[in-house]
N, CA and C of each residue as an Amber inpcrd file, in Angstrom:
protein
   438
  26.0250000   3.5780000  19.6730000  26.6310000   2.8260000  18.9940000
  27.2540000   2.8470000  17.5800000  27.9900000   2.3630000  16.4160000
  28.2120000   3.0620000  15.0240000  27.4680000   2.7650000  14.1770000
  27.7780000   2.9980000  12.5330000  26.6870000   3.2490000  12.3490000
  26.6360000   2.2840000  11.3720000  27.3060000   0.6050000  11.4580000
  26.8040000  -0.0680000  10.5890000  26.3860000  -0.3900000  11.7470000
  26.1690000  -0.2750000  12.5620000  25.2510000  -1.6770000  13.4820000
  23.5400000  -0.4220000  13.0020000  23.1890000   0.4200000  12.7890000
  21.9520000   1.6490000  12.9150000  21.6850000   0.7110000  11.1490000
  22.8160000   0.3380000  10.6780000  22.1740000   0.0920000   9.4550000
  21.5070000  -1.2680000   9.7440000  22.3360000  -2.3920000   9.5280000
  22.3550000  -3.4420000  10.1510000  20.9570000  -3.6450000  10.5800000
  20.3010000  -3.0410000  12.2740000  19.2930000  -2.8450000  12.6110000
  17.7920000  -2.7690000  11.2660000  18.0150000  -1.2910000  11.0290000
  16.9320000  -1.1450000  10.1320000  16.8390000  -1.2550000   8.2260000
  18.5320000  -2.6490000   8.3580000  17.9710000  -3.5740000   7.0820000
  17.2560000  -4.5000000   7.5410000  17.1640000  -4.2680000   9.0070000
  16.7930000  -5.8670000   9.3720000  14.8670000  -5.7950000   9.0940000
  15.0210000  -3.9010000  10.1100000  13.4180000  -3.0690000  10.5850000
  12.4770000  -3.1950000   8.2830000  13.4870000  -2.8230000   7.5150000
  13.2680000  -3.2860000   5.8880000  12.6540000  -4.7580000   5.3600000
  13.2390000  -5.5930000   6.0590000  13.2690000  -6.9540000   5.6330000
  11.8020000  -7.1820000   6.1860000  11.7120000  -6.6730000   7.5920000
   9.8830000  -7.6370000   7.8200000   9.2800000  -6.5180000   7.6420000
   9.0480000  -5.3100000   7.0550000   8.4060000  -4.6750000   6.4820000
   7.5460000  -5.9910000   5.0940000   8.1190000  -6.0140000   4.3590000
   7.3920000  -7.5380000   3.5960000   6.6780000  -8.4890000   4.1310000
   7.4900000  -9.1370000   5.1690000   7.4740000 -10.1270000   6.0190000
   5.6990000  -9.9110000   6.3300000   5.9050000  -8.5910000   7.3550000
   4.8830000  -7.9690000   8.0050000   3.9040000  -8.1260000   6.9370000
   3.5050000  -7.5430000   5.9400000   2.4380000  -7.9680000   5.4700000
   2.2560000  -8.7230000   5.2920000   2.7980000 -10.2160000   3.9890000
   2.5410000 -11.1030000   3.7300000   2.2050000 -11.5840000   4.9030000
   2.3650000 -11.8350000   5.9090000   1.8790000 -12.3500000   7.3230000
   0.8510000 -11.9040000   7.8590000   0.1300000 -10.9600000   7.5420000
  -1.0180000  -9.9960000   8.7070000  -1.9050000 -10.5150000   7.5180000
  -1.2870000 -10.1620000   6.1740000  -2.8660000 -10.2160000   5.1700000
  -2.9810000 -11.4320000   5.0670000  -1.8720000 -13.2440000   5.4760000
  -2.8760000 -14.4840000   4.9830000  -3.0200000 -14.3640000   6.4680000
  -3.0600000 -13.7730000   7.6590000  -4.1070000 -13.6140000   8.6570000
  -5.2090000 -12.9370000   8.3760000  -5.3330000 -12.2740000   7.5690000
  -6.3560000 -11.3270000   7.7320000  -7.6950000 -12.2380000   6.8760000
  -7.1700000 -12.6770000   5.7000000  -7.8760000 -13.6760000   4.1740000
  -8.2540000 -14.9600000   5.5870000  -7.1610000 -15.1960000   6.2520000
  -7.6900000 -16.3080000   7.5650000  -9.2220000 -15.7580000   7.8670000
  -8.9980000 -15.0460000   8.8020000  -9.9470000 -14.0920000   9.8790000
 -10.8510000 -14.1880000   8.6380000 -11.1630000 -13.6490000   7.2430000
 -12.5970000 -12.8440000   6.5660000 -12.1190000 -11.6410000   7.1130000
 -11.8090000 -10.9720000   7.4670000 -11.1700000  -9.5000000   7.9320000
  -9.6520000  -8.7820000   8.3910000  -9.4590000  -7.6430000   7.2290000
  -7.9570000  -7.6160000   7.7930000  -8.0710000  -6.7730000   8.9220000
  -8.6250000  -5.9080000   8.8040000  -9.2140000  -5.3230000  10.0190000
  -9.5910000  -6.0690000  11.8310000  -9.8840000  -6.8250000  11.9440000
  -9.4500000  -8.1310000  12.4750000  -7.9130000  -8.1390000  12.4210000
  -7.7400000  -8.3580000  11.2860000  -6.0900000  -8.7960000  11.7150000
  -5.2450000  -8.2970000  12.3330000  -5.3740000  -6.8670000  12.3290000
  -4.9130000  -5.1890000  12.3910000  -5.0440000  -5.1470000  14.3560000
  -5.9970000  -6.0140000  14.4080000  -5.7860000  -5.8700000  15.6510000
  -5.2100000  -6.7780000  17.3290000  -5.6230000  -8.6110000  15.7460000
  -4.2930000  -9.0180000  16.1170000  -3.1770000  -8.4770000  16.5320000
  -2.8270000  -7.6230000  15.3780000  -1.5470000  -7.6680000  15.1220000
  -0.9710000  -6.4630000  16.6170000  -1.7160000  -5.6900000  16.4890000
  -1.1090000  -4.3040000  17.2880000  -1.4640000  -4.6720000  18.9500000
  -2.8680000  -5.6150000  18.9140000  -2.3500000  -6.0330000  20.3310000
  -0.7470000  -6.6530000  20.6100000  -0.7310000  -7.7090000  19.1830000
   1.1670000  -8.1110000  20.1100000   2.0320000  -7.1680000  20.1810000
   2.2150000  -6.4370000  19.0770000   3.0530000  -4.7610000  19.3910000
   2.7110000  -4.1340000  20.3980000   1.3370000  -4.3070000  21.4550000
   2.0040000  -3.8460000  21.9050000   2.7550000  -4.0260000  23.2730000
   2.4040000  -5.9210000  23.6760000   2.3890000  -6.8340000  24.4300000
   4.5320000  -5.9860000  23.8380000   4.3330000  -6.3710000  22.7580000
   6.4220000  -6.4470000  22.6640000   7.1440000  -4.9910000  23.0200000
   6.1820000  -4.3430000  22.1280000   6.4760000  -2.9960000  23.0550000
   7.1260000  -1.9070000  24.4890000   5.4110000  -2.9460000  25.2740000
   5.2570000  -2.5080000  26.0290000   6.4270000  -3.3980000  26.7530000
   6.2370000  -4.5350000  26.8130000   8.0350000  -5.2470000  27.8150000
   9.0650000  -3.9780000  27.2520000  10.1770000  -4.1110000  25.9690000
  10.2660000  -3.2620000  25.1510000  10.3200000  -1.8910000  26.3330000
   9.5580000  -1.2940000  26.3440000   9.7850000   0.0120000  27.3130000
   9.9880000  -0.0070000  28.7180000   9.1730000  -1.5670000  29.3610000
   9.6750000  -1.8680000  30.8110000  10.8670000  -1.9560000  30.8530000
  11.6950000  -2.2500000  30.1550000  13.0710000  -2.9300000  29.9150000
  13.6330000  -1.6820000  29.9720000  13.6350000  -1.0390000  29.0550000
  14.5130000   0.1040000  28.7170000  14.2150000   1.6840000  29.8460000
  13.4230000   1.6780000  30.3020000  12.8780000   3.0750000  31.0400000
  11.3270000   3.1920000  31.1250000  10.5030000   2.4290000  31.9230000
   9.4130000   2.4160000  32.0540000   9.0650000   4.4680000  31.8810000
   9.6600000   5.3280000  32.7210000   9.5290000   6.4230000  33.5560000
   9.7460000   7.1130000  32.2710000   9.9100000   6.5130000  31.4060000
  10.1460000   7.4420000  30.1440000   7.9940000   8.2260000  29.3220000
   7.4780000   6.7380000  29.9230000   6.5140000   7.2360000  29.5330000
   5.5450000   8.4510000  29.7690000   5.7950000   8.5910000  31.0840000
   5.0300000  10.1070000  31.8060000   4.8150000  11.0540000  30.8750000
   6.0630000  10.8560000  30.1240000   6.5560000  12.2120000  29.5590000
   5.4000000  12.2890000  27.8880000   4.9210000  11.8700000  27.5610000
   3.8430000  11.6380000  27.1820000   2.9150000  12.8880000  27.0250000
   2.3630000  12.4160000  28.2670000   1.1800000  13.7750000  28.6160000
   1.8910000  15.2120000  27.9050000   2.8980000  15.4120000  28.1520000
   2.7950000  16.3310000  27.3590000   3.9230000  17.2850000  26.6860000
   3.5890000  15.6640000  25.6190000   4.4100000  15.8040000  24.4850000
   2.5520000  16.5890000  23.0520000   3.1690000  17.2740000  21.9490000
   2.3280000  17.9250000  21.2370000   1.2590000  17.2140000  20.7490000
  -0.1280000  16.7580000  20.1380000  -0.5530000  15.9550000  20.3500000
  -0.1430000  15.8380000  18.6000000   0.3940000  16.4600000  17.3660000
   0.1440000  16.2780000  16.2110000   1.6890000  15.1250000  16.4280000
   2.5070000  14.4210000  17.0960000   3.0880000  13.5850000  16.9760000
   2.3650000  12.9690000  17.6190000   1.3450000  12.7870000  18.3150000
   0.4680000  11.3980000  18.0110000  -0.1230000  10.2860000  16.8380000
   0.5670000  11.5760000  15.6400000  -0.2870000  11.3910000  14.1210000
   0.0570000  10.0150000  14.1770000   1.8980000   9.3520000  14.3670000
   2.5640000   8.6730000  13.8390000   1.2770000   6.9990000  13.9550000
   0.6390000   7.2520000  14.9390000  -0.1370000   6.2400000  15.5450000
  -0.7500000   6.0230000  14.4180000  -1.7420000   6.8130000  13.4810000
  -2.3780000   6.5930000  13.2260000  -2.2750000   6.6280000  11.3220000
  -1.0960000   6.7130000  11.8000000   0.0430000   6.7790000   9.8640000
   0.2590000   4.7530000   9.9040000   0.4630000   4.2850000  11.2380000
   0.7500000   2.7760000  11.1480000  -0.2230000   2.2650000  11.3600000
  -1.5700000   2.5370000  12.1380000  -2.4370000   1.6860000  11.7620000
  -2.8750000   2.4260000  10.3340000  -2.7030000   3.1080000   9.5720000
  -2.8850000   3.4400000   8.4870000  -2.6390000   1.9390000   7.5480000
  -1.1020000   2.0420000   6.9720000  -0.1690000   1.5060000   6.8040000
  -0.3310000  -0.1440000   7.3010000  -0.7290000  -0.7440000   8.3270000
  -1.3880000  -1.8840000   8.6460000  -2.6430000  -2.4740000   8.0980000
  -3.5530000  -1.7770000   7.8570000  -4.8650000  -1.5990000   7.6660000
  -5.1270000  -1.7230000   6.2380000  -4.1520000  -0.3550000   5.4170000
  -4.5090000  -0.6560000   3.7620000  -3.4130000  -2.0970000   3.7630000
  -2.3480000  -2.0270000   3.7510000  -1.5520000  -3.7920000   3.0120000
  -2.1150000  -4.9440000   3.4310000  -2.9640000  -4.5860000   4.3400000
  -3.7070000  -6.4040000   4.9360000  -4.7200000  -5.9230000   4.1310000
  -5.7970000  -5.2990000   3.4980000  -6.3100000  -5.6520000   2.9340000
  -5.9980000  -5.3280000   1.2850000  -4.8480000  -4.6800000   1.0780000
  -4.4980000  -4.9650000  -0.3850000  -3.9100000  -5.5240000  -0.9930000
  -2.9610000  -6.0510000  -0.0860000  -1.7490000  -7.2660000  -0.6280000
  -1.9410000  -8.6900000  -1.0490000  -3.4510000  -9.3160000  -0.6380000
  -3.6250000 -10.5000000  -1.3030000  -4.6780000  -9.9260000  -2.9170000
  -4.9470000  -9.2010000  -2.3940000  -5.4550000  -9.0950000  -3.8720000
  -4.2830000  -8.0870000  -5.0270000  -3.7630000  -7.6030000  -4.4740000
  -2.7440000  -6.4020000  -5.4850000  -1.2730000  -7.1560000  -6.2020000
  -0.4490000  -8.1200000  -4.2090000   0.4220000  -9.0030000  -4.0940000
   1.1680000  -7.7930000  -3.5650000   1.9140000  -9.1690000  -2.4040000
   2.8950000  -8.0530000  -2.1560000   4.3680000  -7.8510000  -2.2040000
   4.6910000  -7.9520000  -3.7110000   5.2480000  -7.1320000  -4.1980000
   5.0900000  -5.5580000  -4.6410000   4.5120000  -5.7840000  -4.9600000
   3.2580000  -4.2800000  -5.8200000   2.8700000  -3.6640000  -4.3210000
   2.0170000  -4.1440000  -3.2220000   1.9590000  -2.9850000  -2.4850000
   3.1380000  -2.6000000  -1.7500000   4.1340000  -3.3580000  -1.4320000
   5.1840000  -3.0810000  -0.6400000   6.5240000  -2.0990000  -1.6030000
   6.1230000  -2.4500000  -3.1570000   6.7350000  -1.4610000  -4.2270000
   6.1370000   0.0810000  -3.9930000   5.2790000   0.3530000  -3.9920000
   4.6620000   1.6540000  -3.4890000   4.0840000   1.9680000  -2.2640000
   4.3110000   1.3060000  -1.1340000   4.6940000   1.7240000  -0.5850000
   6.6010000   2.1700000   0.2610000   7.2720000   1.8130000  -0.6340000
   8.9650000   1.3300000  -0.8000000   9.0690000   3.7420000  -1.7370000
   8.0430000   4.0550000  -2.5530000   8.4260000   4.7720000  -3.2680000
   7.7240000   6.0610000  -2.4930000   6.6930000   5.5910000  -1.5450000
   6.0150000   7.4430000  -0.9070000   6.7440000   6.9870000  -0.2550000
   7.7000000   5.8720000   1.0320000   8.6590000   5.9980000   1.8800000
  10.1830000   6.9310000   1.4230000  10.7680000   6.6520000  -0.2650000
  11.6470000   7.4300000  -0.4670000  11.2100000   9.1530000  -0.8960000
   9.5720000   9.0360000  -0.9530000   9.1760000  10.6180000  -0.5010000
   9.5520000  11.2290000  -0.2720000   8.6670000  10.5630000   0.4720000
   8.4970000  11.2150000   1.8950000   9.7390000  12.0230000   2.6930000
  10.8220000  10.9940000   2.4970000  12.1820000  10.8030000   3.5320000
  13.1780000  11.8390000   3.5370000  12.9240000  12.0340000   1.7560000
  13.4530000  13.1910000   0.6700000  12.5650000  14.1750000   1.2920000
  11.2750000  14.1800000   1.2140000  10.6750000  16.1870000   1.8170000
  10.9820000  16.2600000   3.5490000  11.1140000  15.0080000   3.9270000
  10.9710000  15.8480000   5.4850000  12.5950000  16.2000000   5.9030000
  12.9670000  15.1800000   5.1710000  15.1920000  15.4960000   4.6800000
  15.2900000  17.3250000   4.8010000  14.2360000  17.2140000   3.2570000
  15.1910000  18.7210000   2.4860000  14.4780000  19.4900000   3.6070000
  12.9760000  19.6090000   4.0580000  12.9550000  20.7770000   4.9400000
  12.8680000  20.5080000   6.9300000  13.4560000  19.4420000   6.6330000
  14.2090000  19.3820000   8.4890000  12.7970000  19.5170000   8.8960000
  11.6320000  18.4440000   8.5680000  10.4610000  18.4680000   8.9800000
  10.0690000  17.6950000  10.8000000   9.4910000  17.6570000  11.5220000
   9.4810000  17.3310000  13.3040000  10.5080000  16.7630000  13.7180000
  12.1200000  18.0540000  13.3310000  12.6800000  18.0490000  13.7900000
  13.7950000  17.6010000  13.2760000  13.6730000  16.7830000  11.9230000
  14.7980000  15.5130000  11.6910000  16.2330000  16.8830000  11.2580000
  17.5000000  16.2210000  10.4920000  18.3390000  17.4300000  10.4740000
  18.0980000  17.7100000   8.7900000  18.8010000  18.8810000   8.5970000
  18.3420000  19.0890000   7.4330000  19.4780000  18.9560000   6.1010000
  18.5270000  17.8000000   5.1880000  19.3720000  17.2850000   4.7610000
  18.9640000  18.1370000   2.7900000  19.7360000  18.6180000   2.4070000
  18.9610000  19.5500000   1.4490000  18.6890000  18.4550000  -0.0570000
  18.0910000  18.6190000  -0.7660000  17.5200000  18.1470000  -2.1360000
  19.1610000  18.9520000  -3.3160000  19.8430000  17.8670000  -3.4270000
  20.9910000  17.9980000  -4.5450000  20.4250000  17.6710000  -5.5800000
  21.1120000  17.9150000  -6.0850000  20.9610000  16.8540000  -8.2280000
  21.4610000  15.9040000  -7.6050000  22.4630000  16.0820000  -6.9420000
  23.2910000  14.4200000  -6.4440000  21.8830000  13.5230000  -6.4100000
  21.5190000  13.9150000  -5.2490000  20.4880000  13.0380000  -3.9580000
  19.3010000  13.1690000  -4.6610000  18.5440000  13.8230000  -5.2800000
  17.4150000  13.1360000  -6.5760000  18.3050000  12.5730000  -7.7730000
  19.3540000  12.1320000  -8.2140000  19.9910000  11.7890000  -8.9890000
  19.5610000  10.3690000  -8.6060000  20.0220000  10.3200000  -7.4240000
  19.9230000   8.6790000  -6.3730000  18.0340000   8.0040000  -6.5590000
  17.8230000   9.1460000  -5.5160000  16.3110000   8.8470000  -5.6500000
  15.3620000   8.0860000  -6.4310000  16.1020000   8.1120000  -8.0460000
  15.5810000   8.3500000  -8.7990000  15.9970000   7.1030000  -9.2460000
  17.2250000   6.5170000  -8.9170000  17.5630000   5.7570000  -9.5350000
  17.2460000   4.3870000  -8.2510000  17.0880000   5.0100000  -7.4990000
  16.5920000   3.2150000  -6.1790000  15.3880000   3.3230000  -6.7220000
  14.0650000   4.6520000  -6.7240000  12.4810000   4.6630000  -7.0980000
  13.0320000   3.5990000  -8.6850000  14.1430000   3.1610000  -9.9080000
  13.7620000   2.5000000 -11.2710000  14.0910000   1.2510000 -10.1960000
  15.3740000   1.1590000  -9.1380000  15.6260000   0.0000000  -9.4150000
  14.0940000  -1.1140000  -8.6940000  13.5680000  -0.6950000  -7.7540000
  12.3560000  -0.9440000  -7.0550000  11.4990000  -1.2130000  -8.5370000
  11.4060000  -0.1700000  -9.2550000  10.2360000  -0.5430000 -10.2770000
  10.9310000  -1.7980000 -11.4830000  11.9010000  -1.5060000 -11.5860000
  12.5740000  -3.0730000 -11.5720000  12.1170000  -4.3850000 -11.2940000
  12.0100000  -4.2700000 -10.2740000  12.0740000  -5.8500000  -9.7230000
  10.6150000  -6.0970000  -9.8930000   9.7990000  -4.9700000 -10.1150000
   8.4340000  -5.6770000 -10.2420000   8.2260000  -6.1640000 -11.5610000
   8.8210000  -5.3560000 -12.5740000   8.4150000  -6.0570000 -13.6050000
   9.1400000  -7.6510000 -13.9390000   9.5880000  -7.2470000 -13.7360000
  10.9130000  -8.9530000 -14.1650000   9.9050000  -9.7690000 -13.2010000
């Protein structure tokens, strides 16, 4: 696929993060339990991911058995994100919650790229890249100050 298609898909995924936060926070408040709302979210996500896996190649699932255990930490991280944003966003604000998530993502992505962690291609931290990240953080900060 061309890079502009990848960029468009990732832009849509990024748009979905605050929408997910707002919807699940509202569900958690309605249910009186952020954890129960997270369970509902993960059940729906399991069905959607299951259908996608069946459509795109169900045999790939058997390869999970041979994967290194640390790769399954991703499930814990997504659960932590969903539980924390569902519980905190209604009290802290969707914008504030997503602001700190974005700053964390920028820092984490820079470290992963710099060291090539988890098999990612190495993209060293240069002065220009550091400046770009600082500008992104400043931009996100400005959106919350207004």
